[in-house]
Structures are given as structure tokens and as C-alpha cells.
Amino acid sequence: MEQKKQNGKLVALRAAFPHTIPILTSFLVLGMAYGVLMSSKGYGPLWSGFVSAFAFCGSMQYAAITLLTAAFDPLGAFLLSFMVNARHLFYGISLLKKYRGLGMLRPFLIYTMCDETFSVVATVDPPEEVDRGWFYFFISLLDWVYWVTGTVLGGVAGSLIMFNTAGMDFALTAMFVVLFLEQMLQPARRRAGIMGLACTVAALAVFGAERMVIPAMMLILVVLLLGGRKHETE
């Protein structure tokens, strides 16, 4: 019985790994950029790995570099973190059905949720012979390991080699632009991308750049829900 469980986990790992290869390449690059930026502020590779392992919130980690070197402002840090990561509320709601009944695996799946993991889990279903819980678990675990490894490598590189870090904080933004362009190249997903872009522009125009994140996500959720219901009735 134990051997069968181990074989099932191995099968799930083999099924999950190919879906994480694009994330592996991007996380190593982005993670190294983060590690280098942390090193430029005087924080070594262990600090980069520690923050990545326990915070695991890429975009907020980039923003937190400035907070680490600024005056202590816990309320400001909380509000910034909430604004930047508010989108995870919507990720969680949309994955309630997929993560239902997964028992002890659920806390780790929730804790390690990120944009890239969500994009895979939300669009990929495990093969019939693969346990869905372990399939989702290994996707989350691999992505987490990629990010932590990348940040540690970046911290080591930053401590050994002198870098000009100007512009490196744009790496995460560039990745999201590429992900959006990749989505727009797929006709089946182009409609959702255009709707999301329109909602974001509307939120930017009404609320401004500093307060647009939560309104944009709420507007996108409402529009997609309404659009989905209309599509079901057609």
C-alpha cells in the first residue's frame, strides 16, 4: 500500500513538472533579479531566501525592498501589501471547487498560491490516472522551489559581482506584459484579455494609479461573471 502511494506521488510529479517549465525559466530570472536588488540594499542571499520562502509574494517582495530601507511604517506596509496582493482573494474564490476535498494538502496549496501557479491550476486538469490533489500540490511546490532558488542564486551573485541594478525592478512588470501578450495570441482567451484590459484602464481613469488595483480586480470579476452567465444562456 505504501509503495502504491509513493508511485502515485511520483506519477503526479511527472505529470505536473512539464506544466511548470515556463515558470521555472521566468522564476529563476525574476528571482535572481530580486536577489541582486536585495544584495544591493545590504541583505545577503539568506535573507533573500528567507523572505521568499515565508512571504512568497513576488511583486510585493519587490515593493518591500524599499520598505526595508525606509522609516518603519507598519500601517503603510500593511495597506501596500493588501493592495498589491488583493487579487489573491479572487484567485481563492475561483479555486474553491478545484481545491475542495483535498484535506491536509489544502493549507500548503493556499499558502503557495501565486499568479503563475493560479494560471496553471485554473487552466490545466490532471490526467485521469493522476491524483488531482498531489498534481496540484507538486505544481505549487515546484513553483515555490523555483522562486526560492532563484532569489538565493541572485543574492549570491549580487554579493560576489557588482551590478548596476537600475531598471531591474521592472522585470516583474515585463513578465506580466509577456503573459498578457501570450494570452492575446490565443483566440479562445483573447476576449477575456480585452475585457481585463478595458476594466483596468477604466479603474485607472477613475481611481488613479495608486488606488486602481482593488477596483480593477472587482470590476474584472463582475464583468467576467456576467459574461460567463451570458455565454451559458446562449
Short mmCIF file of N, CA and C in Angstrom, two decimals, residues 42-223:
data_model
loop_
_atom_site.label_atom_id
_atom_site.label_comp_id
_atom_site.label_asym_id
_atom_site.label_seq_id
_atom_site.Cartn_x
_atom_site.Cartn_y
_atom_site.Cartn_z
N GLY A 42 22.08 45.63 0.93
CA GLY A 42 22.80 45.12 2.09
C GLY A 42 22.25 43.85 2.68
N TYR A 43 21.30 43.20 2.02
CA TYR A 43 20.72 41.95 2.52
C TYR A 43 21.29 40.78 1.74
N GLY A 44 21.90 39.84 2.43
CA GLY A 44 22.57 38.72 1.80
C GLY A 44 21.61 37.68 1.24
N PRO A 45 22.16 36.63 0.62
CA PRO A 45 21.33 35.59 -0.02
C PRO A 45 20.42 34.85 0.96
N LEU A 46 20.85 34.67 2.21
CA LEU A 46 19.99 34.00 3.18
C LEU A 46 18.74 34.82 3.47
N TRP A 47 18.90 36.14 3.52
CA TRP A 47 17.73 37.00 3.72
C TRP A 47 16.78 36.89 2.53
N SER A 48 17.34 36.88 1.32
CA SER A 48 16.50 36.76 0.12
C SER A 48 15.73 35.45 0.14
N GLY A 49 16.41 34.36 0.46
CA GLY A 49 15.75 33.07 0.51
C GLY A 49 14.72 32.99 1.62
N PHE A 50 15.02 33.57 2.78
CA PHE A 50 14.10 33.56 3.91
C PHE A 50 12.81 34.30 3.58
N VAL A 51 12.95 35.50 3.02
CA VAL A 51 11.75 36.29 2.67
C VAL A 51 10.94 35.57 1.60
N SER A 52 11.62 35.00 0.62
CA SER A 52 10.92 34.32 -0.47
C SER A 52 10.18 33.08 0.03
N ALA A 53 10.80 32.33 0.94
CA ALA A 53 10.20 31.10 1.42
C ALA A 53 8.97 31.37 2.27
N PHE A 54 9.00 32.44 3.07
CA PHE A 54 7.91 32.68 4.02
C PHE A 54 6.90 33.71 3.53
N ALA A 55 7.34 34.66 2.71
CA ALA A 55 6.39 35.64 2.17
C ALA A 55 5.83 35.15 0.84
N PHE A 56 6.70 34.74 -0.08
CA PHE A 56 6.31 34.19 -1.38
C PHE A 56 5.25 35.05 -2.06
N CYS A 57 5.59 36.29 -2.30
CA CYS A 57 4.66 37.21 -2.96
C CYS A 57 5.48 38.13 -3.86
N GLY A 58 5.94 37.58 -4.98
CA GLY A 58 6.91 38.24 -5.85
C GLY A 58 6.80 39.74 -6.00
N SER A 59 5.64 40.24 -6.47
CA SER A 59 5.52 41.67 -6.71
C SER A 59 5.64 42.47 -5.42
N MET A 60 5.06 41.95 -4.32
CA MET A 60 5.16 42.65 -3.04
C MET A 60 6.57 42.57 -2.50
N GLN A 61 7.29 41.50 -2.79
CA GLN A 61 8.68 41.41 -2.34
C GLN A 61 9.53 42.49 -3.00
N TYR A 62 9.28 42.75 -4.27
CA TYR A 62 9.98 43.84 -4.94
C TYR A 62 9.65 45.17 -4.26
N ALA A 63 8.35 45.37 -3.98
CA ALA A 63 7.93 46.63 -3.34
C ALA A 63 8.50 46.74 -1.93
N ALA A 64 8.64 45.59 -1.25
CA ALA A 64 9.10 45.60 0.14
C ALA A 64 10.58 45.95 0.27
N ILE A 65 11.33 45.86 -0.81
CA ILE A 65 12.75 46.24 -0.75
C ILE A 65 12.88 47.68 -0.29
N THR A 66 12.02 48.54 -0.82
CA THR A 66 12.04 49.94 -0.42
C THR A 66 11.61 50.09 1.04
N LEU A 67 10.61 49.29 1.46
CA LEU A 67 10.12 49.38 2.83
C LEU A 67 11.20 48.98 3.84
N LEU A 68 12.05 48.04 3.45
CA LEU A 68 13.09 47.58 4.36
C LEU A 68 14.13 48.66 4.66
N THR A 69 14.27 49.59 3.74
CA THR A 69 15.29 50.64 3.91
C THR A 69 14.67 51.99 4.25
N ALA A 70 13.34 52.03 4.42
CA ALA A 70 12.65 53.29 4.73
C ALA A 70 12.29 53.32 6.22
N ALA A 71 11.72 54.42 6.64
CA ALA A 71 11.28 54.55 8.03
C ALA A 71 10.19 53.53 8.35
N PHE A 72 10.18 53.03 9.58
CA PHE A 72 9.24 51.99 9.99
C PHE A 72 7.82 52.52 9.93
N ASP A 73 7.00 51.91 9.08
CA ASP A 73 5.62 52.34 8.91
C ASP A 73 4.74 51.10 8.72
N PRO A 74 4.37 50.42 9.82
CA PRO A 74 3.63 49.16 9.70
C PRO A 74 2.28 49.31 9.02
N LEU A 75 1.57 50.42 9.29
CA LEU A 75 0.26 50.61 8.66
C LEU A 75 0.41 50.78 7.16
N GLY A 76 1.38 51.59 6.76
CA GLY A 76 1.62 51.80 5.34
C GLY A 76 2.03 50.51 4.64
N ALA A 77 2.85 49.71 5.33
CA ALA A 77 3.29 48.44 4.76
C ALA A 77 2.11 47.48 4.60
N PHE A 78 1.22 47.46 5.60
CA PHE A 78 0.05 46.59 5.53
C PHE A 78 -0.87 46.99 4.38
N LEU A 79 -1.14 48.28 4.26
CA LEU A 79 -2.03 48.74 3.20
C LEU A 79 -1.44 48.47 1.82
N LEU A 80 -0.14 48.71 1.68
CA LEU A 80 0.51 48.43 0.40
C LEU A 80 0.45 46.95 0.07
N SER A 81 0.73 46.12 1.06
CA SER A 81 0.69 44.67 0.85
C SER A 81 -0.72 44.21 0.48
N PHE A 82 -1.71 44.76 1.16
CA PHE A 82 -3.09 44.39 0.86
C PHE A 82 -3.48 44.79 -0.55
N MET A 83 -3.11 45.99 -0.96
CA MET A 83 -3.44 46.47 -2.29
C MET A 83 -2.77 45.62 -3.36
N VAL A 84 -1.50 45.33 -3.15
CA VAL A 84 -0.74 44.59 -4.17
C VAL A 84 -1.25 43.16 -4.29
N ASN A 85 -1.62 42.54 -3.16
CA ASN A 85 -1.98 41.12 -3.16
C ASN A 85 -3.48 40.87 -3.09
N ALA A 86 -4.28 41.91 -3.24
CA ALA A 86 -5.73 41.73 -3.15
C ALA A 86 -6.26 40.78 -4.21
N ARG A 87 -5.55 40.69 -5.33
CA ARG A 87 -6.02 39.81 -6.40
C ARG A 87 -6.11 38.35 -5.95
N HIS A 88 -5.35 37.97 -4.92
CA HIS A 88 -5.38 36.59 -4.45
C HIS A 88 -6.74 36.23 -3.84
N LEU A 89 -7.49 37.22 -3.38
CA LEU A 89 -8.83 36.95 -2.90
C LEU A 89 -9.68 36.35 -4.01
N PHE A 90 -9.54 36.90 -5.21
CA PHE A 90 -10.30 36.42 -6.34
C PHE A 90 -9.77 35.08 -6.84
N TYR A 91 -8.46 34.91 -6.76
CA TYR A 91 -7.88 33.60 -7.12
C TYR A 91 -8.48 32.52 -6.23
N GLY A 92 -8.51 32.80 -4.92
CA GLY A 92 -9.01 31.81 -3.97
C GLY A 92 -10.46 31.44 -4.22
N ILE A 93 -11.28 32.44 -4.49
CA ILE A 93 -12.70 32.19 -4.74
C ILE A 93 -12.88 31.30 -5.96
N SER A 94 -12.11 31.56 -7.00
CA SER A 94 -12.27 30.80 -8.24
C SER A 94 -11.74 29.37 -8.14
N LEU A 95 -10.90 29.10 -7.13
CA LEU A 95 -10.33 27.76 -6.98
C LEU A 95 -10.98 26.94 -5.86
N LEU A 96 -12.03 27.47 -5.27
CA LEU A 96 -12.70 26.75 -4.18
C LEU A 96 -13.15 25.36 -4.62
N LYS A 97 -13.67 25.26 -5.81
CA LYS A 97 -14.17 23.97 -6.30
C LYS A 97 -13.02 23.01 -6.56
N LYS A 98 -11.95 23.48 -7.17
CA LYS A 98 -10.83 22.60 -7.51
C LYS A 98 -10.11 22.10 -6.26
N TYR A 99 -10.05 22.91 -5.23
CA TYR A 99 -9.32 22.54 -4.02
C TYR A 99 -10.21 21.87 -2.98
N ARG A 100 -11.46 21.66 -3.30
CA ARG A 100 -12.39 21.07 -2.34
C ARG A 100 -12.03 19.59 -2.12
N GLY A 101 -12.04 19.18 -0.85
CA GLY A 101 -11.84 17.78 -0.53
C GLY A 101 -10.39 17.31 -0.58
N LEU A 102 -9.43 18.24 -0.56
CA LEU A 102 -8.02 17.85 -0.66
C LEU A 102 -7.36 17.70 0.71
N GLY A 103 -8.12 17.85 1.78
CA GLY A 103 -7.62 17.54 3.12
C GLY A 103 -6.40 18.34 3.54
N MET A 104 -5.37 17.61 3.98
CA MET A 104 -4.19 18.24 4.55
C MET A 104 -3.35 18.99 3.52
N LEU A 105 -3.60 18.76 2.24
CA LEU A 105 -2.84 19.45 1.20
C LEU A 105 -3.31 20.89 1.01
N ARG A 106 -4.53 21.19 1.40
CA ARG A 106 -5.12 22.50 1.14
C ARG A 106 -4.34 23.66 1.75
N PRO A 107 -3.91 23.58 3.02
CA PRO A 107 -3.17 24.72 3.59
C PRO A 107 -1.93 25.10 2.76
N PHE A 108 -1.18 24.10 2.33
CA PHE A 108 0.01 24.40 1.53
C PHE A 108 -0.38 24.98 0.17
N LEU A 109 -1.43 24.44 -0.44
CA LEU A 109 -1.87 24.96 -1.73
C LEU A 109 -2.31 26.42 -1.62
N ILE A 110 -2.99 26.74 -0.54
CA ILE A 110 -3.44 28.12 -0.32
C ILE A 110 -2.25 29.03 -0.05
N TYR A 111 -1.33 28.55 0.78
CA TYR A 111 -0.18 29.37 1.17
C TYR A 111 0.72 29.69 -0.01
N THR A 112 0.89 28.75 -0.93
CA THR A 112 1.83 28.93 -2.04
C THR A 112 1.15 29.42 -3.32
N MET A 113 -0.09 29.86 -3.23
CA MET A 113 -0.77 30.38 -4.41
C MET A 113 -0.10 31.66 -4.91
N CYS A 114 0.17 31.72 -6.20
CA CYS A 114 0.71 32.93 -6.81
C CYS A 114 0.12 33.05 -8.21
N ASP A 115 0.42 34.13 -8.90
CA ASP A 115 -0.17 34.37 -10.22
C ASP A 115 0.12 33.22 -11.18
N GLU A 116 1.38 32.81 -11.22
CA GLU A 116 1.79 31.78 -12.18
C GLU A 116 1.17 30.43 -11.86
N THR A 117 1.16 30.07 -10.57
CA THR A 117 0.54 28.81 -10.16
C THR A 117 -0.95 28.83 -10.46
N PHE A 118 -1.58 29.96 -10.19
CA PHE A 118 -3.01 30.09 -10.49
C PHE A 118 -3.28 29.89 -11.98
N SER A 119 -2.44 30.49 -12.83
CA SER A 119 -2.66 30.39 -14.27
C SER A 119 -2.59 28.95 -14.75
N VAL A 120 -1.74 28.13 -14.11
CA VAL A 120 -1.64 26.72 -14.48
C VAL A 120 -2.80 25.92 -13.91
N VAL A 121 -3.04 26.07 -12.61
CA VAL A 121 -4.07 25.29 -11.93
C VAL A 121 -5.45 25.58 -12.50
N ALA A 122 -5.69 26.85 -12.86
CA ALA A 122 -7.01 27.24 -13.35
C ALA A 122 -7.28 26.73 -14.76
N THR A 123 -6.24 26.43 -15.52
CA THR A 123 -6.43 26.06 -16.92
C THR A 123 -6.08 24.61 -17.24
N VAL A 124 -5.41 23.93 -16.32
CA VAL A 124 -4.94 22.56 -16.59
C VAL A 124 -5.64 21.59 -15.64
N ASP A 125 -6.16 20.52 -16.19
CA ASP A 125 -6.75 19.44 -15.38
C ASP A 125 -5.80 18.25 -15.39
N PRO A 126 -5.66 17.57 -14.26
CA PRO A 126 -4.76 16.42 -14.21
C PRO A 126 -5.26 15.27 -15.07
N PRO A 127 -4.36 14.45 -15.60
CA PRO A 127 -4.80 13.25 -16.34
C PRO A 127 -5.66 12.36 -15.45
N GLU A 128 -6.46 11.52 -16.08
CA GLU A 128 -7.41 10.70 -15.33
C GLU A 128 -6.73 9.78 -14.32
N GLU A 129 -5.54 9.28 -14.67
CA GLU A 129 -4.87 8.33 -13.78
C GLU A 129 -4.07 9.00 -12.67
N VAL A 130 -4.08 10.32 -12.62
CA VAL A 130 -3.26 11.07 -11.65
C VAL A 130 -4.15 11.63 -10.55
N ASP A 131 -3.72 11.49 -9.32
CA ASP A 131 -4.44 12.06 -8.18
C ASP A 131 -4.39 13.59 -8.28
N ARG A 132 -5.56 14.22 -8.29
CA ARG A 132 -5.60 15.65 -8.53
C ARG A 132 -4.98 16.45 -7.38
N GLY A 133 -5.12 15.95 -6.14
CA GLY A 133 -4.53 16.65 -5.01
C GLY A 133 -3.03 16.73 -5.11
N TRP A 134 -2.38 15.59 -5.38
CA TRP A 134 -0.92 15.59 -5.50
C TRP A 134 -0.47 16.30 -6.76
N PHE A 135 -1.28 16.28 -7.80
CA PHE A 135 -0.96 17.02 -9.03
C PHE A 135 -0.86 18.51 -8.74
N TYR A 136 -1.88 19.06 -8.07
CA TYR A 136 -1.87 20.48 -7.72
C TYR A 136 -0.78 20.78 -6.70
N PHE A 137 -0.55 19.84 -5.78
CA PHE A 137 0.49 20.04 -4.77
C PHE A 137 1.86 20.19 -5.41
N PHE A 138 2.20 19.34 -6.36
CA PHE A 138 3.52 19.40 -6.96
C PHE A 138 3.69 20.63 -7.86
N ILE A 139 2.62 21.07 -8.49
CA ILE A 139 2.70 22.32 -9.24
C ILE A 139 3.06 23.47 -8.30
N SER A 140 2.37 23.54 -7.16
CA SER A 140 2.64 24.59 -6.18
C SER A 140 4.03 24.45 -5.57
N LEU A 141 4.41 23.24 -5.22
CA LEU A 141 5.71 23.00 -4.60
C LEU A 141 6.85 23.36 -5.55
N LEU A 142 6.75 22.92 -6.79
CA LEU A 142 7.81 23.20 -7.76
C LEU A 142 7.96 24.70 -7.99
N ASP A 143 6.83 25.40 -8.14
CA ASP A 143 6.90 26.85 -8.35
C ASP A 143 7.53 27.55 -7.15
N TRP A 144 7.19 27.12 -5.97
CA TRP A 144 7.76 27.68 -4.74
C TRP A 144 9.27 27.45 -4.69
N VAL A 145 9.69 26.25 -5.01
CA VAL A 145 11.12 25.92 -5.02
C VAL A 145 11.87 26.75 -6.08
N TYR A 146 11.27 26.91 -7.25
CA TYR A 146 11.91 27.71 -8.30
C TYR A 146 12.17 29.14 -7.82
N TRP A 147 11.16 29.72 -7.17
CA TRP A 147 11.29 31.11 -6.75
C TRP A 147 12.34 31.27 -5.65
N VAL A 148 12.27 30.41 -4.65
CA VAL A 148 13.24 30.49 -3.55
C VAL A 148 14.67 30.27 -4.09
N THR A 149 14.83 29.29 -4.95
CA THR A 149 16.15 29.01 -5.52
C THR A 149 16.67 30.19 -6.32
N GLY A 150 15.82 30.79 -7.13
CA GLY A 150 16.23 31.93 -7.93
C GLY A 150 16.67 33.12 -7.09
N THR A 151 15.94 33.38 -6.02
CA THR A 151 16.30 34.53 -5.18
C THR A 151 17.61 34.30 -4.44
N VAL A 152 17.84 33.06 -4.00
CA VAL A 152 19.10 32.75 -3.33
C VAL A 152 20.27 32.88 -4.31
N LEU A 153 20.10 32.36 -5.52
CA LEU A 153 21.16 32.47 -6.53
C LEU A 153 21.44 33.94 -6.85
N GLY A 154 20.38 34.74 -6.94
CA GLY A 154 20.57 36.16 -7.19
C GLY A 154 21.29 36.85 -6.05
N GLY A 155 20.96 36.45 -4.81
CA GLY A 155 21.65 37.02 -3.66
C GLY A 155 23.12 36.68 -3.66
N VAL A 156 23.45 35.43 -4.04
CA VAL A 156 24.86 35.02 -4.12
C VAL A 156 25.58 35.80 -5.21
N ALA A 157 24.95 35.91 -6.38
CA ALA A 157 25.56 36.65 -7.48
C ALA A 157 25.76 38.11 -7.11
N GLY A 158 24.75 38.70 -6.45
CA GLY A 158 24.85 40.11 -6.07
C GLY A 158 25.93 40.38 -5.04
N SER A 159 26.22 39.38 -4.19
CA SER A 159 27.26 39.56 -3.19
C SER A 159 28.66 39.35 -3.75
N LEU A 160 28.75 38.68 -4.89
CA LEU A 160 30.06 38.38 -5.48
C LEU A 160 30.43 39.29 -6.64
N ILE A 161 29.41 39.78 -7.35
CA ILE A 161 29.65 40.58 -8.55
C ILE A 161 28.94 41.91 -8.40
N MET A 162 29.59 42.98 -8.83
CA MET A 162 28.99 44.31 -8.78
C MET A 162 28.04 44.49 -9.96
N PHE A 163 26.79 44.83 -9.67
CA PHE A 163 25.78 45.02 -10.69
C PHE A 163 25.29 46.46 -10.69
N ASN A 164 24.92 46.93 -11.89
CA ASN A 164 24.16 48.16 -12.00
C ASN A 164 22.68 47.76 -11.97
N THR A 165 22.00 47.99 -10.87
CA THR A 165 20.64 47.47 -10.67
C THR A 165 19.56 48.38 -11.24
N ALA A 166 19.94 49.44 -11.93
CA ALA A 166 18.94 50.35 -12.48
C ALA A 166 18.04 49.61 -13.47
N GLY A 167 16.75 49.69 -13.25
CA GLY A 167 15.77 49.08 -14.14
C GLY A 167 15.43 47.64 -13.84
N MET A 168 16.16 47.00 -12.93
CA MET A 168 15.90 45.58 -12.66
C MET A 168 14.55 45.36 -11.98
N ASP A 169 14.05 46.39 -11.27
CA ASP A 169 12.76 46.24 -10.62
C ASP A 169 11.61 46.22 -11.62
N PHE A 170 11.91 46.46 -12.91
CA PHE A 170 10.87 46.40 -13.95
C PHE A 170 10.69 44.97 -14.47
N ALA A 171 11.52 44.04 -14.00
CA ALA A 171 11.49 42.68 -14.53
C ALA A 171 10.13 42.02 -14.33
N LEU A 172 9.52 42.22 -13.15
CA LEU A 172 8.23 41.59 -12.86
C LEU A 172 7.14 42.16 -13.76
N THR A 173 7.16 43.47 -13.96
CA THR A 173 6.18 44.09 -14.86
C THR A 173 6.33 43.55 -16.26
N ALA A 174 7.57 43.40 -16.71
CA ALA A 174 7.82 42.87 -18.05
C ALA A 174 7.26 41.47 -18.20
N MET A 175 7.38 40.65 -17.16
CA MET A 175 6.87 39.29 -17.24
C MET A 175 5.36 39.27 -17.41
N PHE A 176 4.65 40.15 -16.66
CA PHE A 176 3.20 40.18 -16.79
C PHE A 176 2.78 40.68 -18.17
N VAL A 177 3.54 41.58 -18.74
CA VAL A 177 3.25 42.04 -20.10
C VAL A 177 3.38 40.88 -21.09
N VAL A 178 4.42 40.09 -20.93
CA VAL A 178 4.62 38.93 -21.81
C VAL A 178 3.50 37.92 -21.64
N LEU A 179 3.09 37.65 -20.38
CA LEU A 179 1.99 36.72 -20.14
C LEU A 179 0.70 37.21 -20.80
N PHE A 180 0.48 38.52 -20.72
CA PHE A 180 -0.73 39.08 -21.35
C PHE A 180 -0.67 38.93 -22.87
N LEU A 181 0.49 39.20 -23.45
CA LEU A 181 0.64 39.07 -24.90
C LEU A 181 0.46 37.62 -25.34
N GLU A 182 0.98 36.68 -24.54
CA GLU A 182 0.80 35.26 -24.85
C GLU A 182 -0.68 34.90 -24.84
N GLN A 183 -1.42 35.45 -23.90
CA GLN A 183 -2.85 35.18 -23.83
C GLN A 183 -3.57 35.77 -25.03
N MET A 184 -3.16 36.94 -25.45
CA MET A 184 -3.81 37.60 -26.58
C MET A 184 -3.55 36.86 -27.89
N LEU A 185 -2.49 36.05 -27.94
CA LEU A 185 -2.20 35.28 -29.14
C LEU A 185 -3.10 34.06 -29.28
N GLN A 186 -3.82 33.72 -28.21
CA GLN A 186 -4.72 32.56 -28.24
C GLN A 186 -6.15 33.06 -28.41
N PRO A 187 -6.77 32.80 -29.55
CA PRO A 187 -8.12 33.32 -29.82
C PRO A 187 -9.14 32.99 -28.74
N ALA A 188 -9.02 31.82 -28.12
CA ALA A 188 -10.01 31.41 -27.13
C ALA A 188 -9.95 32.27 -25.88
N ARG A 189 -8.78 32.86 -25.60
CA ARG A 189 -8.61 33.65 -24.39
C ARG A 189 -8.52 35.15 -24.68
N ARG A 190 -8.61 35.51 -25.93
CA ARG A 190 -8.43 36.92 -26.30
C ARG A 190 -9.53 37.80 -25.74
N ARG A 191 -10.75 37.28 -25.72
CA ARG A 191 -11.89 38.06 -25.22
C ARG A 191 -11.68 38.44 -23.76
N ALA A 192 -11.26 37.46 -22.94
CA ALA A 192 -11.04 37.73 -21.52
C ALA A 192 -9.92 38.74 -21.32
N GLY A 193 -8.88 38.66 -22.14
CA GLY A 193 -7.77 39.61 -22.04
C GLY A 193 -8.20 41.02 -22.36
N ILE A 194 -9.01 41.17 -23.39
CA ILE A 194 -9.50 42.50 -23.78
C ILE A 194 -10.41 43.07 -22.70
N MET A 195 -11.27 42.23 -22.14
CA MET A 195 -12.15 42.68 -21.07
C MET A 195 -11.34 43.12 -19.85
N GLY A 196 -10.33 42.35 -19.51
CA GLY A 196 -9.48 42.72 -18.38
C GLY A 196 -8.75 44.03 -18.61
N LEU A 197 -8.25 44.22 -19.81
CA LEU A 197 -7.56 45.46 -20.15
C LEU A 197 -8.50 46.66 -20.08
N ALA A 198 -9.71 46.50 -20.59
CA ALA A 198 -10.68 47.59 -20.56
C ALA A 198 -11.05 47.96 -19.12
N CYS A 199 -11.24 46.95 -18.28
CA CYS A 199 -11.58 47.20 -16.87
C CYS A 199 -10.44 47.90 -16.15
N THR A 200 -9.22 47.50 -16.46
CA THR A 200 -8.05 48.11 -15.82
C THR A 200 -7.90 49.57 -16.22
N VAL A 201 -8.09 49.85 -17.50
CA VAL A 201 -8.00 51.23 -17.98
C VAL A 201 -9.09 52.09 -17.33
N ALA A 202 -10.29 51.53 -17.21
CA ALA A 202 -11.39 52.28 -16.59
C ALA A 202 -11.08 52.57 -15.12
N ALA A 203 -10.55 51.58 -14.39
CA ALA A 203 -10.20 51.79 -12.99
C ALA A 203 -9.07 52.81 -12.85
N LEU A 204 -8.13 52.77 -13.76
CA LEU A 204 -7.03 53.74 -13.74
C LEU A 204 -7.55 55.16 -13.95
N ALA A 205 -8.49 55.31 -14.88
CA ALA A 205 -9.03 56.64 -15.18
C ALA A 205 -9.84 57.19 -14.01
N VAL A 206 -10.55 56.32 -13.30
CA VAL A 206 -11.44 56.78 -12.23
C VAL A 206 -10.71 56.93 -10.90
N PHE A 207 -9.87 55.96 -10.55
CA PHE A 207 -9.27 55.92 -9.21
C PHE A 207 -7.81 56.35 -9.17
N GLY A 208 -7.16 56.43 -10.31
CA GLY A 208 -5.75 56.81 -10.33
C GLY A 208 -4.84 55.61 -10.14
N ALA A 209 -3.57 55.79 -10.42
CA ALA A 209 -2.60 54.69 -10.42
C ALA A 209 -2.40 54.10 -9.03
N GLU A 210 -2.51 54.89 -7.97
CA GLU A 210 -2.21 54.40 -6.63
C GLU A 210 -3.36 53.62 -6.00
N ARG A 211 -4.57 53.75 -6.53
CA ARG A 211 -5.74 53.10 -5.90
C ARG A 211 -6.53 52.24 -6.87
N MET A 212 -5.95 51.87 -7.98
CA MET A 212 -6.70 51.21 -9.04
C MET A 212 -6.77 49.68 -8.89
N VAL A 213 -5.88 49.07 -8.09
CA VAL A 213 -5.73 47.62 -8.11
C VAL A 213 -7.02 46.90 -7.69
N ILE A 214 -7.51 47.21 -6.49
CA ILE A 214 -8.71 46.53 -5.99
C ILE A 214 -9.94 46.84 -6.84
N PRO A 215 -10.22 48.12 -7.19
CA PRO A 215 -11.37 48.38 -8.07
C PRO A 215 -11.26 47.66 -9.41
N ALA A 216 -10.06 47.60 -9.97
CA ALA A 216 -9.89 46.92 -11.25
C ALA A 216 -10.20 45.44 -11.13
N MET A 217 -9.71 44.79 -10.05
CA MET A 217 -9.97 43.37 -9.87
C MET A 217 -11.45 43.09 -9.64
N MET A 218 -12.11 43.96 -8.87
CA MET A 218 -13.54 43.78 -8.63
C MET A 218 -14.33 43.95 -9.91
N LEU A 219 -13.95 44.93 -10.69
CA LEU A 219 -14.65 45.17 -11.96
C LEU A 219 -14.43 44.01 -12.93
N ILE A 220 -13.20 43.50 -12.98
CA ILE A 220 -12.91 42.36 -13.85
C ILE A 220 -13.72 41.15 -13.43
N LEU A 221 -13.81 40.90 -12.11
CA LEU A 221 -14.58 39.76 -11.61
C LEU A 221 -16.04 39.87 -12.01
N VAL A 222 -16.63 41.06 -11.82
CA VAL A 222 -18.04 41.25 -12.14
C VAL A 222 -18.28 41.06 -13.63
N VAL A 223 -17.41 41.66 -14.45
CA VAL A 223 -17.58 41.56 -15.90
C VAL A 223 -17.44 40.12 -16.38
#
